[in-house]
mmCIF file of C-alpha atoms in Angstrom:
data_model
loop_
_atom_site.group_PDB
_atom_site.id
_atom_site.type_symbol
_atom_site.label_atom_id
_atom_site.label_comp_id
_atom_site.label_asym_id
_atom_site.label_seq_id
_atom_site.Cartn_x
_atom_site.Cartn_y
_atom_site.Cartn_z
ATOM 1 C CA MET A 1 28.357 89.858 -67.904
ATOM 2 C CA ASN A 2 26.284 86.885 -66.839
ATOM 3 C CA HIS A 3 28.986 84.581 -68.169
ATOM 4 C CA THR A 4 31.594 86.303 -65.939
ATOM 5 C CA VAL A 5 29.365 86.075 -62.869
ATOM 6 C CA ASP A 6 28.645 82.412 -63.543
ATOM 7 C CA GLN A 7 32.345 81.597 -63.964
ATOM 8 C CA THR A 8 33.208 83.427 -60.742
ATOM 9 C CA HIS A 9 30.510 81.530 -58.889
ATOM 10 C CA ILE A 10 31.677 78.193 -60.295
ATOM 11 C CA ARG A 11 35.268 79.020 -59.359
ATOM 12 C CA SER A 12 34.204 79.773 -55.773
ATOM 13 C CA ILE A 13 32.292 76.508 -55.549
ATOM 14 C CA ASN A 14 35.246 74.534 -56.914
ATOM 15 C CA GLN A 15 37.630 76.159 -54.445
ATOM 16 C CA ARG A 16 35.269 75.375 -51.568
ATOM 17 C CA VAL A 17 35.049 71.714 -52.626
ATOM 18 C CA ILE A 18 38.827 71.472 -52.970
ATOM 19 C CA LEU A 19 39.428 73.171 -49.620
ATOM 20 C CA ASN A 20 36.923 70.890 -47.870
ATOM 21 C CA SER A 21 38.586 67.807 -49.309
ATOM 22 C CA ILE A 22 42.089 68.868 -48.286
ATOM 23 C CA TYR A 23 40.815 69.835 -44.822
ATOM 24 C CA HIS A 24 39.477 66.316 -44.232
ATOM 25 C CA THR A 25 42.684 64.540 -45.278
ATOM 26 C CA GLU A 26 46.106 64.423 -43.652
ATOM 27 C CA SER A 27 47.761 65.194 -47.012
ATOM 28 C CA ILE A 28 46.883 64.491 -50.623
ATOM 29 C CA SER A 29 48.424 64.733 -54.079
ATOM 30 C CA ARG A 30 46.901 66.786 -56.860
ATOM 31 C CA ALA A 31 46.128 63.637 -58.867
ATOM 32 C CA ALA A 32 44.343 61.953 -55.929
ATOM 33 C CA LEU A 33 42.466 65.167 -55.210
ATOM 34 C CA SER A 34 41.353 65.430 -58.829
ATOM 35 C CA ARG A 35 39.995 61.886 -58.734
ATOM 36 C CA LEU A 36 38.224 62.603 -55.449
ATOM 37 C CA VAL A 37 36.414 65.814 -56.460
ATOM 38 C CA HIS A 38 35.991 65.199 -60.223
ATOM 39 C CA ILE A 39 37.262 68.624 -61.304
ATOM 40 C CA SER A 40 39.145 69.142 -64.569
ATOM 41 C CA LYS A 41 42.934 69.383 -64.499
ATOM 42 C CA SER A 42 42.984 73.029 -65.643
ATOM 43 C CA ALA A 43 40.379 74.072 -63.027
ATOM 44 C CA MET A 44 42.255 72.101 -60.380
ATOM 45 C CA THR A 45 45.546 73.835 -61.216
ATOM 46 C CA GLU A 46 43.972 77.309 -61.164
ATOM 47 C CA ASN A 47 42.078 76.838 -57.905
ATOM 48 C CA ILE A 48 44.905 75.153 -56.024
ATOM 49 C CA ALA A 49 47.189 78.012 -57.033
ATOM 50 C CA ALA A 50 44.662 80.509 -55.628
ATOM 51 C CA LEU A 51 44.392 78.626 -52.318
ATOM 52 C CA LEU A 52 48.176 78.307 -52.052
ATOM 53 C CA ASN A 53 48.475 82.042 -52.661
ATOM 54 C CA ILE A 54 46.051 82.747 -49.822
ATOM 55 C CA GLY A 55 48.024 80.451 -47.532
ATOM 56 C CA ILE A 56 45.125 78.280 -46.363
ATOM 57 C CA ILE A 57 46.793 75.212 -47.925
ATOM 58 C CA GLU A 58 50.484 74.428 -48.336
ATOM 59 C CA GLU A 59 52.807 72.056 -50.135
ATOM 60 C CA VAL A 60 54.446 69.658 -47.690
ATOM 61 C CA GLY A 61 56.886 67.434 -49.549
ATOM 62 C CA ALA A 62 56.665 64.400 -51.769
ATOM 63 C CA GLY A 63 54.428 61.361 -51.620
ATOM 64 C CA ARG A 64 54.996 57.917 -53.056
ATOM 65 C CA ALA A 65 55.850 57.550 -56.723
ATOM 66 C CA MET A 66 53.487 55.633 -59.012
ATOM 67 C CA PRO A 67 54.309 51.905 -59.513
ATOM 68 C CA THR A 68 55.071 52.736 -63.155
ATOM 69 C CA GLY A 69 57.753 55.164 -62.053
ATOM 70 C CA GLY A 70 58.092 58.894 -62.550
ATOM 71 C CA ARG A 71 58.548 61.736 -60.100
ATOM 72 C CA LYS A 72 57.065 61.633 -56.628
ATOM 73 C CA PRO A 73 53.942 63.836 -56.363
ATOM 74 C CA ILE A 74 53.993 66.997 -54.268
ATOM 75 C CA LEU A 75 51.473 66.660 -51.418
ATOM 76 C CA LEU A 76 48.985 69.305 -50.342
ATOM 77 C CA LYS A 77 47.976 69.895 -46.731
ATOM 78 C CA PHE A 78 45.534 72.150 -44.894
ATOM 79 C CA ASN A 79 47.333 74.948 -43.040
ATOM 80 C CA LYS A 80 45.622 74.683 -39.669
ATOM 81 C CA ASN A 81 47.655 77.599 -38.295
ATOM 82 C CA TYR A 82 46.659 80.008 -41.063
ATOM 83 C CA LYS A 83 44.398 81.839 -38.597
ATOM 84 C CA TYR A 84 42.961 81.241 -35.137
ATOM 85 C CA ILE A 85 39.571 81.163 -33.449
ATOM 86 C CA VAL A 86 38.531 82.421 -30.030
ATOM 87 C CA ALA A 87 35.493 80.398 -28.930
ATOM 88 C CA ILE A 88 33.415 81.466 -25.923
ATOM 89 C CA ASP A 89 30.548 79.474 -24.410
ATOM 90 C CA LEU A 90 28.337 81.641 -22.180
ATOM 91 C CA ASN A 91 25.875 78.851 -21.356
ATOM 92 C CA TYR A 92 27.274 77.802 -18.001
ATOM 93 C CA GLU A 93 27.754 79.465 -14.623
ATOM 94 C CA GLU A 94 31.452 79.649 -15.496
ATOM 95 C CA PRO A 95 31.826 80.708 -19.176
ATOM 96 C CA ILE A 96 34.426 78.773 -21.175
ATOM 97 C CA PHE A 97 37.108 80.599 -23.184
ATOM 98 C CA VAL A 98 39.169 78.711 -25.780
ATOM 99 C CA LEU A 99 41.880 79.648 -28.274
ATOM 100 C CA ALA A 100 42.205 77.135 -31.117
ATOM 101 C CA ASN A 101 43.655 76.880 -34.593
ATOM 102 C CA LEU A 102 41.548 76.081 -37.665
ATOM 103 C CA GLY A 103 42.137 72.379 -37.101
ATOM 104 C CA GLY A 104 40.248 72.567 -33.799
ATOM 105 C CA GLU A 105 43.412 72.064 -31.743
ATOM 106 C CA ARG A 106 43.221 73.930 -28.437
ATOM 107 C CA ILE A 107 46.125 76.209 -27.644
ATOM 108 C CA ASN A 108 44.723 77.475 -24.341
ATOM 109 C CA HIS A 109 41.449 77.381 -22.457
ATOM 110 C CA PHE A 110 40.041 78.416 -19.093
ATOM 111 C CA THR A 111 36.846 79.437 -17.338
ATOM 112 C CA ILE A 112 35.983 82.562 -15.386
ATOM 113 C CA ASN A 113 33.362 83.019 -12.696
ATOM 114 C CA ILE A 114 30.615 85.544 -13.424
ATOM 115 C CA THR A 115 27.793 85.854 -10.896
ATOM 116 C CA PRO A 116 24.229 86.786 -11.906
ATOM 117 C CA ALA A 117 24.681 90.165 -10.180
ATOM 118 C CA THR A 118 27.745 91.097 -12.265
ATOM 119 C CA SER A 119 27.088 94.273 -14.276
ATOM 120 C CA PHE A 120 27.408 94.317 -18.055
ATOM 121 C CA ALA A 121 30.339 96.740 -17.878
ATOM 122 C CA THR A 122 32.238 94.314 -15.658
ATOM 123 C CA ARG A 123 31.272 91.351 -17.855
ATOM 124 C CA LEU A 124 32.551 93.164 -20.935
ATOM 125 C CA GLU A 125 35.916 93.939 -19.312
ATOM 126 C CA LEU A 126 36.261 90.339 -18.129
ATOM 127 C CA VAL A 127 35.601 89.045 -21.652
ATOM 128 C CA LYS A 128 38.035 91.532 -23.215
ATOM 129 C CA ASN A 129 40.728 90.576 -20.695
ATOM 130 C CA ALA A 130 40.093 86.866 -21.297
ATOM 131 C CA ILE A 131 40.493 87.265 -25.081
ATOM 132 C CA ALA A 132 43.662 89.330 -24.612
ATOM 133 C CA THR A 133 45.036 86.639 -22.279
ATOM 134 C CA LEU A 134 44.306 83.932 -24.842
ATOM 135 C CA THR A 135 45.995 85.733 -27.714
ATOM 136 C CA ALA A 136 49.013 86.599 -25.568
ATOM 137 C CA SER A 137 49.353 82.964 -24.512
ATOM 138 C CA GLY A 138 49.710 81.986 -28.173
ATOM 139 C CA ASN A 139 52.019 84.910 -29.011
ATOM 140 C CA LEU A 140 49.350 86.151 -31.402
ATOM 141 C CA SER A 141 48.149 89.594 -32.426
ATOM 142 C CA ASN A 142 44.563 90.584 -33.150
ATOM 143 C CA THR A 143 45.236 90.219 -36.882
ATOM 144 C CA ASP A 144 45.910 86.502 -36.333
ATOM 145 C CA LEU A 145 42.279 85.982 -35.274
ATOM 146 C CA ALA A 146 39.816 84.920 -37.974
ATOM 147 C CA VAL A 147 36.752 85.165 -35.763
ATOM 148 C CA ILE A 148 35.564 85.498 -32.188
ATOM 149 C CA ALA A 149 32.729 82.968 -31.902
ATOM 150 C CA ILE A 150 30.279 83.120 -28.996
ATOM 151 C CA SER A 151 27.528 80.689 -28.067
ATOM 152 C CA SER A 152 24.801 82.195 -25.921
ATOM 153 C CA PRO A 153 21.268 81.353 -24.861
ATOM 154 C CA GLY A 154 18.614 83.257 -26.781
ATOM 155 C CA ILE A 155 18.156 84.411 -30.355
ATOM 156 C CA TYR A 156 20.393 87.029 -31.983
ATOM 157 C CA LEU A 157 19.547 88.649 -35.311
ATOM 158 C CA PRO A 158 22.775 90.288 -36.545
ATOM 159 C CA GLU A 159 21.109 92.363 -39.275
ATOM 160 C CA SER A 160 18.990 94.275 -36.745
ATOM 161 C CA ARG A 161 21.209 93.514 -33.701
ATOM 162 C CA GLU A 162 18.078 92.297 -31.931
ATOM 163 C CA PHE A 163 18.528 89.881 -29.031
ATOM 164 C CA ARG A 164 15.713 87.859 -27.486
ATOM 165 C CA ALA A 165 16.286 85.749 -24.396
ATOM 166 C CA ASN A 166 14.831 84.880 -21.025
ATOM 167 C CA THR A 167 15.426 87.511 -18.359
ATOM 168 C CA GLN A 168 18.276 85.583 -16.684
ATOM 169 C CA PHE A 169 20.335 85.908 -19.888
ATOM 170 C CA THR A 170 19.596 89.460 -21.025
ATOM 171 C CA ASN A 171 22.233 90.947 -18.699
ATOM 172 C CA TRP A 172 24.839 89.822 -21.247
ATOM 173 C CA LYS A 173 23.519 92.467 -23.690
ATOM 174 C CA ILE A 174 24.701 90.448 -26.671
ATOM 175 C CA PRO A 175 24.317 93.217 -29.314
ATOM 176 C CA GLU A 176 26.499 95.597 -27.268
ATOM 177 C CA LEU A 177 28.961 92.807 -26.457
ATOM 178 C CA SER A 178 29.314 91.861 -30.125
ATOM 179 C CA GLN A 179 29.849 95.447 -31.269
ATOM 180 C CA ALA A 180 32.356 96.228 -28.498
ATOM 181 C CA LEU A 181 34.447 93.138 -29.272
ATOM 182 C CA GLU A 182 34.455 93.881 -33.005
ATOM 183 C CA GLU A 183 35.673 97.415 -32.304
ATOM 184 C CA THR A 184 38.279 96.365 -29.718
ATOM 185 C CA PHE A 185 39.845 93.466 -31.610
ATOM 186 C CA GLY A 186 39.054 94.373 -35.223
ATOM 187 C CA THR A 187 37.758 90.844 -35.719
ATOM 188 C CA PRO A 188 34.366 89.556 -36.926
ATOM 189 C CA VAL A 189 32.171 88.286 -34.087
ATOM 190 C CA LEU A 190 29.885 85.308 -34.629
ATOM 191 C CA ILE A 191 26.947 84.857 -32.217
ATOM 192 C CA VAL A 192 25.282 81.429 -32.172
ATOM 193 C CA ASN A 193 22.495 80.057 -30.014
ATOM 194 C CA ASP A 194 24.176 77.817 -27.443
ATOM 195 C CA VAL A 195 21.978 74.775 -28.079
ATOM 196 C CA ASN A 196 22.399 75.075 -31.857
ATOM 197 C CA ALA A 197 26.170 75.259 -31.396
ATOM 198 C CA ALA A 198 26.069 72.115 -29.239
ATOM 199 C CA ALA A 199 24.025 70.262 -31.876
ATOM 200 C CA VAL A 200 26.580 71.178 -34.570
ATOM 201 C CA GLY A 201 29.404 70.136 -32.250
ATOM 202 C CA GLU A 202 27.932 66.697 -31.662
ATOM 203 C CA LEU A 203 27.233 66.304 -35.400
ATOM 204 C CA ASN A 204 30.804 67.104 -36.436
ATOM 205 C CA TYR A 205 32.913 65.872 -33.528
ATOM 206 C CA GLY A 206 30.740 63.929 -31.092
ATOM 207 C CA ILE A 207 28.254 61.115 -30.790
ATOM 208 C CA GLY A 208 26.188 62.413 -33.720
ATOM 209 C CA THR A 209 28.978 61.917 -36.274
ATOM 210 C CA GLY A 210 27.610 60.150 -39.342
ATOM 211 C CA LYS A 211 23.969 61.006 -38.599
ATOM 212 C CA ARG A 212 21.921 63.114 -41.016
ATOM 213 C CA ASN A 213 18.993 63.999 -38.747
ATOM 214 C CA LEU A 214 19.380 64.532 -35.026
ATOM 215 C CA VAL A 215 18.141 66.632 -32.118
ATOM 216 C CA TYR A 216 20.280 67.923 -29.276
ATOM 217 C CA PHE A 217 17.973 68.415 -26.265
ATOM 218 C CA SER A 218 19.520 70.743 -23.692
ATOM 219 C CA CYS A 219 18.088 70.835 -20.219
ATOM 220 C CA GLY A 220 19.250 72.785 -17.187
ATOM 221 C CA LEU A 221 19.911 76.520 -16.986
ATOM 222 C CA GLY A 222 17.725 76.767 -20.085
ATOM 223 C CA VAL A 223 15.629 74.297 -22.050
ATOM 224 C CA GLY A 224 16.010 74.092 -25.816
ATOM 225 C CA ALA A 225 16.570 71.843 -28.823
ATOM 226 C CA GLY A 226 19.148 72.114 -31.606
ATOM 227 C CA ILE A 227 17.819 70.540 -34.790
ATOM 228 C CA ILE A 228 19.928 69.006 -37.560
ATOM 229 C CA ILE A 229 18.040 68.126 -40.759
ATOM 230 C CA ASP A 230 19.824 66.571 -43.746
ATOM 231 C CA GLY A 231 23.180 67.239 -42.123
ATOM 232 C CA ALA A 232 22.555 70.975 -41.691
ATOM 233 C CA LEU A 233 21.441 73.137 -38.776
ATOM 234 C CA TYR A 234 17.767 74.096 -39.011
ATOM 235 C CA GLU A 235 16.976 77.449 -37.375
ATOM 236 C CA GLY A 236 13.549 78.248 -38.820
ATOM 237 C CA SER A 237 12.270 81.465 -40.405
ATOM 238 C CA GLY A 238 13.040 83.668 -37.397
ATOM 239 C CA LYS A 239 15.964 81.619 -36.028
ATOM 240 C CA SER A 240 13.708 80.399 -33.205
ATOM 241 C CA ALA A 241 13.323 76.723 -34.148
ATOM 242 C CA GLY A 242 13.867 74.470 -31.153
ATOM 243 C CA GLU A 243 12.535 76.835 -28.483
ATOM 244 C CA VAL A 244 10.962 73.887 -26.664
ATOM 245 C CA ALA A 245 11.057 75.763 -23.357
ATOM 246 C CA ASN A 246 7.677 77.066 -24.507
ATOM 247 C CA PHE A 247 6.151 73.608 -24.939
ATOM 248 C CA LEU A 248 3.045 73.599 -22.767
ATOM 249 C CA VAL A 249 2.455 71.292 -19.814
ATOM 250 C CA HIS A 250 -1.006 70.881 -18.336
ATOM 251 C CA SER A 251 -1.446 72.016 -14.731
ATOM 252 C CA PRO A 252 -4.435 72.703 -12.448
ATOM 253 C CA ASP A 253 -3.929 76.413 -13.206
ATOM 254 C CA GLY A 254 -3.874 75.893 -16.966
ATOM 255 C CA PRO A 255 -1.054 75.411 -19.508
ATOM 256 C CA VAL A 256 2.439 76.163 -18.156
ATOM 257 C CA PRO A 257 5.688 76.361 -20.174
ATOM 258 C CA LEU A 258 7.832 73.237 -19.887
ATOM 259 C CA GLU A 259 10.814 75.228 -18.585
ATOM 260 C CA LYS A 260 8.801 76.256 -15.512
ATOM 261 C CA TYR A 261 8.676 72.573 -14.540
ATOM 262 C CA ILE A 262 12.039 71.169 -15.572
ATOM 263 C CA GLY A 263 14.454 74.120 -15.804
ATOM 264 C CA LEU A 264 17.288 74.596 -13.330
ATOM 265 C CA ASP A 265 15.615 77.537 -11.595
ATOM 266 C CA ALA A 266 12.484 75.431 -11.079
ATOM 267 C CA LEU A 267 14.539 72.568 -9.628
ATOM 268 C CA LEU A 268 16.363 74.831 -7.172
ATOM 269 C CA GLN A 269 13.113 76.536 -6.140
ATOM 270 C CA ARG A 270 11.461 73.190 -5.521
ATOM 271 C CA VAL A 271 14.375 72.170 -3.302
ATOM 272 C CA ARG A 272 14.079 75.424 -1.321
ATOM 273 C CA ASP A 273 10.310 75.107 -0.908
ATOM 274 C CA LYS A 274 9.710 71.388 -0.461
ATOM 275 C CA ALA A 275 12.894 69.564 0.513
ATOM 276 C CA PRO A 276 12.897 67.802 3.890
ATOM 277 C CA ALA A 277 15.279 68.986 6.595
ATOM 278 C CA GLN A 278 17.899 66.333 5.841
ATOM 279 C CA THR A 279 18.080 67.363 2.169
ATOM 280 C CA LEU A 280 18.140 71.074 3.012
ATOM 281 C CA HIS A 281 21.070 70.467 5.342
ATOM 282 C CA LEU A 282 22.991 68.792 2.500
ATOM 283 C CA VAL A 283 22.343 71.530 -0.066
ATOM 284 C CA THR A 284 22.779 74.593 2.192
ATOM 285 C CA LYS A 285 25.731 73.671 4.414
ATOM 286 C CA GLU A 286 28.743 75.998 4.368
ATOM 287 C CA THR A 287 27.121 78.925 2.506
ATOM 288 C CA GLY A 288 23.473 78.572 3.499
ATOM 289 C CA ALA A 289 22.346 78.915 -0.123
ATOM 290 C CA VAL A 290 21.002 76.251 -2.479
ATOM 291 C CA SER A 291 23.169 75.822 -5.584
ATOM 292 C CA PHE A 292 23.158 73.408 -8.494
ATOM 293 C CA ARG A 293 26.592 72.146 -7.485
ATOM 294 C CA LYS A 294 25.285 71.174 -4.043
ATOM 295 C CA VAL A 295 22.137 69.631 -5.509
ATOM 296 C CA THR A 296 24.331 67.545 -7.804
ATOM 297 C CA ALA A 297 26.450 66.429 -4.832
ATOM 298 C CA ALA A 298 23.288 65.435 -2.926
ATOM 299 C CA TRP A 299 22.067 63.493 -5.978
ATOM 300 C CA GLN A 300 25.393 61.670 -6.211
ATOM 301 C CA ALA A 301 25.068 60.824 -2.508
ATOM 302 C CA GLY A 302 21.702 59.205 -3.271
ATOM 303 C CA ASP A 303 19.429 61.734 -1.551
ATOM 304 C CA PRO A 304 15.836 60.400 -2.007
ATOM 305 C CA PHE A 305 14.181 63.808 -2.432
ATOM 306 C CA ILE A 306 16.624 64.995 -5.111
ATOM 307 C CA ARG A 307 16.351 61.683 -6.944
ATOM 308 C CA ALA A 308 12.539 61.944 -6.875
ATOM 309 C CA CYS A 309 12.832 65.430 -8.399
ATOM 310 C CA ILE A 310 15.040 64.073 -11.190
ATOM 311 C CA ASP A 311 12.561 61.251 -11.840
ATOM 312 C CA GLU A 312 9.795 63.799 -12.377
ATOM 313 C CA ILE A 313 12.007 65.948 -14.628
ATOM 314 C CA ALA A 314 12.965 62.862 -16.654
ATOM 315 C CA GLY A 315 9.289 61.978 -17.160
ATOM 316 C CA LEU A 316 8.401 65.416 -18.507
ATOM 317 C CA THR A 317 11.575 65.513 -20.607
ATOM 318 C CA GLY A 318 10.787 62.088 -22.040
ATOM 319 C CA THR A 319 7.301 63.232 -23.049
ATOM 320 C CA ALA A 320 8.713 66.286 -24.824
ATOM 321 C CA ILE A 321 11.400 64.256 -26.604
ATOM 322 C CA SER A 322 8.878 61.609 -27.662
ATOM 323 C CA ASN A 323 6.770 64.322 -29.278
ATOM 324 C CA ILE A 324 9.823 65.766 -31.052
ATOM 325 C CA ILE A 325 10.776 62.341 -32.427
ATOM 326 C CA SER A 326 7.261 61.765 -33.751
ATOM 327 C CA LEU A 327 7.291 65.206 -35.388
ATOM 328 C CA LEU A 328 10.760 65.115 -36.988
ATOM 329 C CA ASN A 329 11.438 61.393 -37.523
ATOM 330 C CA CYS A 330 15.104 61.959 -36.612
ATOM 331 C CA ASP A 331 17.874 59.350 -36.270
ATOM 332 C CA LEU A 332 19.064 60.226 -32.777
ATOM 333 C CA VAL A 333 18.359 62.463 -29.784
ATOM 334 C CA ILE A 334 21.215 63.670 -27.591
ATOM 335 C CA LEU A 335 20.677 64.815 -24.014
ATOM 336 C CA GLY A 336 22.933 67.687 -22.967
ATOM 337 C CA GLY A 337 23.054 70.806 -20.838
ATOM 338 C CA GLU A 338 23.625 70.903 -17.087
ATOM 339 C CA TYR A 339 21.338 67.892 -16.578
ATOM 340 C CA HIS A 340 23.853 65.782 -18.502
ATOM 341 C CA VAL A 341 25.190 64.893 -15.022
ATOM 342 C CA PHE A 342 21.883 63.126 -14.287
ATOM 343 C CA ALA A 343 21.971 61.079 -17.505
ATOM 344 C CA SER A 344 22.377 57.717 -15.740
ATOM 345 C CA GLN A 345 19.046 58.261 -13.983
ATOM 346 C CA MET A 346 17.171 60.196 -16.667
ATOM 347 C CA LEU A 347 17.947 58.193 -19.813
ATOM 348 C CA PRO A 348 16.285 54.902 -18.798
ATOM 349 C CA ILE A 349 13.074 56.813 -18.004
ATOM 350 C CA ILE A 350 13.243 58.916 -21.181
ATOM 351 C CA ASN A 351 13.962 55.923 -23.431
ATOM 352 C CA SER A 352 11.125 53.938 -21.847
ATOM 353 C CA ILE A 353 8.667 56.744 -22.673
ATOM 354 C CA VAL A 354 10.055 57.107 -26.205
ATOM 355 C CA GLN A 355 9.819 53.379 -26.890
ATOM 356 C CA GLU A 356 6.220 53.300 -25.706
ATOM 357 C CA HIS A 357 4.872 56.498 -27.270
ATOM 358 C CA ALA A 358 7.003 57.771 -30.190
ATOM 359 C CA PHE A 359 5.724 56.763 -33.625
ATOM 360 C CA SER A 360 9.209 55.682 -34.776
ATOM 361 C CA PRO A 361 11.349 55.378 -31.631
ATOM 362 C CA VAL A 362 15.073 56.206 -31.815
ATOM 363 C CA PRO A 363 17.784 56.085 -29.147
ATOM 364 C CA VAL A 364 18.169 58.956 -26.692
ATOM 365 C CA VAL A 365 21.797 59.119 -25.550
ATOM 366 C CA ALA A 366 24.024 61.313 -23.402
ATOM 367 C CA SER A 367 26.151 63.980 -25.045
ATOM 368 C CA GLY A 368 29.479 62.608 -26.207
ATOM 369 C CA LEU A 369 31.288 65.923 -25.732
ATOM 370 C CA SER A 370 29.605 66.885 -22.467
ATOM 371 C CA ARG A 371 30.325 70.502 -21.606
ATOM 372 C CA ASP A 372 32.444 71.019 -24.733
ATOM 373 C CA SER A 373 29.667 70.415 -27.285
ATOM 374 C CA GLY A 374 29.107 74.122 -27.856
ATOM 375 C CA ILE A 375 32.813 74.898 -28.191
ATOM 376 C CA PHE A 376 33.259 72.237 -30.877
ATOM 377 C CA GLY A 377 30.145 73.535 -32.623
ATOM 378 C CA LEU A 378 31.683 77.008 -32.701
ATOM 379 C CA PHE A 379 34.816 75.537 -34.309
ATOM 380 C CA ALA A 380 32.737 73.927 -37.082
ATOM 381 C CA LEU A 381 30.528 76.973 -37.699
ATOM 382 C CA SER A 382 33.523 79.328 -37.668
ATOM 383 C CA ASN A 383 35.375 77.226 -40.224
ATOM 384 C CA GLU A 384 32.304 77.232 -42.460
ATOM 385 C CA ILE A 385 32.247 81.023 -42.445
ATOM 386 C CA ILE A 386 36.022 81.369 -42.831
ATOM 387 C CA PHE A 387 36.191 78.917 -45.742
ATOM 388 C CA ASN A 388 33.284 80.539 -47.557
ATOM 389 C CA ARG A 389 34.808 83.970 -47.107
ATOM 390 C CA LEU A 390 38.209 82.854 -48.347
ATOM 391 C CA CYS A 391 36.834 81.094 -51.403
ATOM 392 C CA GLY A 392 34.603 84.035 -52.235
ATOM 393 C CA ARG A 393 37.412 86.579 -51.941
ATOM 394 C CA SER A 394 40.426 84.682 -53.224
ATOM 395 C CA ASN A 395 40.028 85.851 -56.829
ATOM 396 C CA GLY A 396 41.402 89.359 -56.821
ATOM 397 C CA GLY A 397 40.337 90.021 -53.214
ATOM 398 C CA ASN A 398 42.419 90.789 -50.169
ATOM 399 C CA ARG A 399 43.424 88.189 -47.660
ATOM 400 C CA MET A 400 41.343 87.864 -44.528
#
């Protein structure tokens, strides 16, 4: 019995290695693949046959013949259109909806506007309609979807369906959203912390490519850090690693969470309470309300008060990042989130603090994928789950 279990486990591992290798190449022959992964010819033949039967890889014609002659080898290629992913990023004021194939190629994408006052029932219908619009645009049915992947602020524990987040995010009711989408579309739903998704996106597709240890520091609507250690996402025992919003900052009234000083709500409140008349005119004209979009426009116009606010935020952010670097000894820190737009002003201040105070200073750079970091992270995390599921079920199991 143990022998059977061991062989099944080894077969799954071999299939996963083979699938990974084919995924990362344009096309490859069986002989080249065997040399690359160091798997015996018999095991290679068996596992490739299983993956071809599933449909996740395909034979795509002949390659070049060997210099010594003989038949041209049949090439293998990853079938990027085997299934599709719907990726949803709820981190911004306008959530992003994307339909992509398993190769990360976008078929359609758009945003929708959801105000803070929008009820959960309305949010749910908007999300359902958005997913239906995406699948229809690709002439797909629900069975063509491998996963609906959602990045959201907060911590979601799927086993208990427990969701923990700051009050401004709880109106998404992630457990109910996840269950409703699974029931409506008959598709697994993956929920990932938005900052963790962004960190994985930068690692696999962005400015963090090739790094083994990095931190994605998100600042804006929320404050958090996505941590990559040894090339893998680190979430901690309770999936709450990186909750740097709770870092404490000294104040005359005692310790205060970092987010209360540098978060987007704090910035907007400071503008409402302390901005001079000229600044208030810039950020309230037309609607009379202060918004991040108007604050950004005032910053771009060089408003002195807004720029002073960003200087102060950069100083506190730099202190937090310096502490993180000294703790983790990472290779790189990436600044993302809504405050990515202020990177040209913030990064010189942050890097100056890091160079002066971190034990082993490393560069702090702007996100390479900007607003799309989380979406690309969802692609990578979804593929990981899909590949593992396929390789675990391909021997005698049903197709996904």
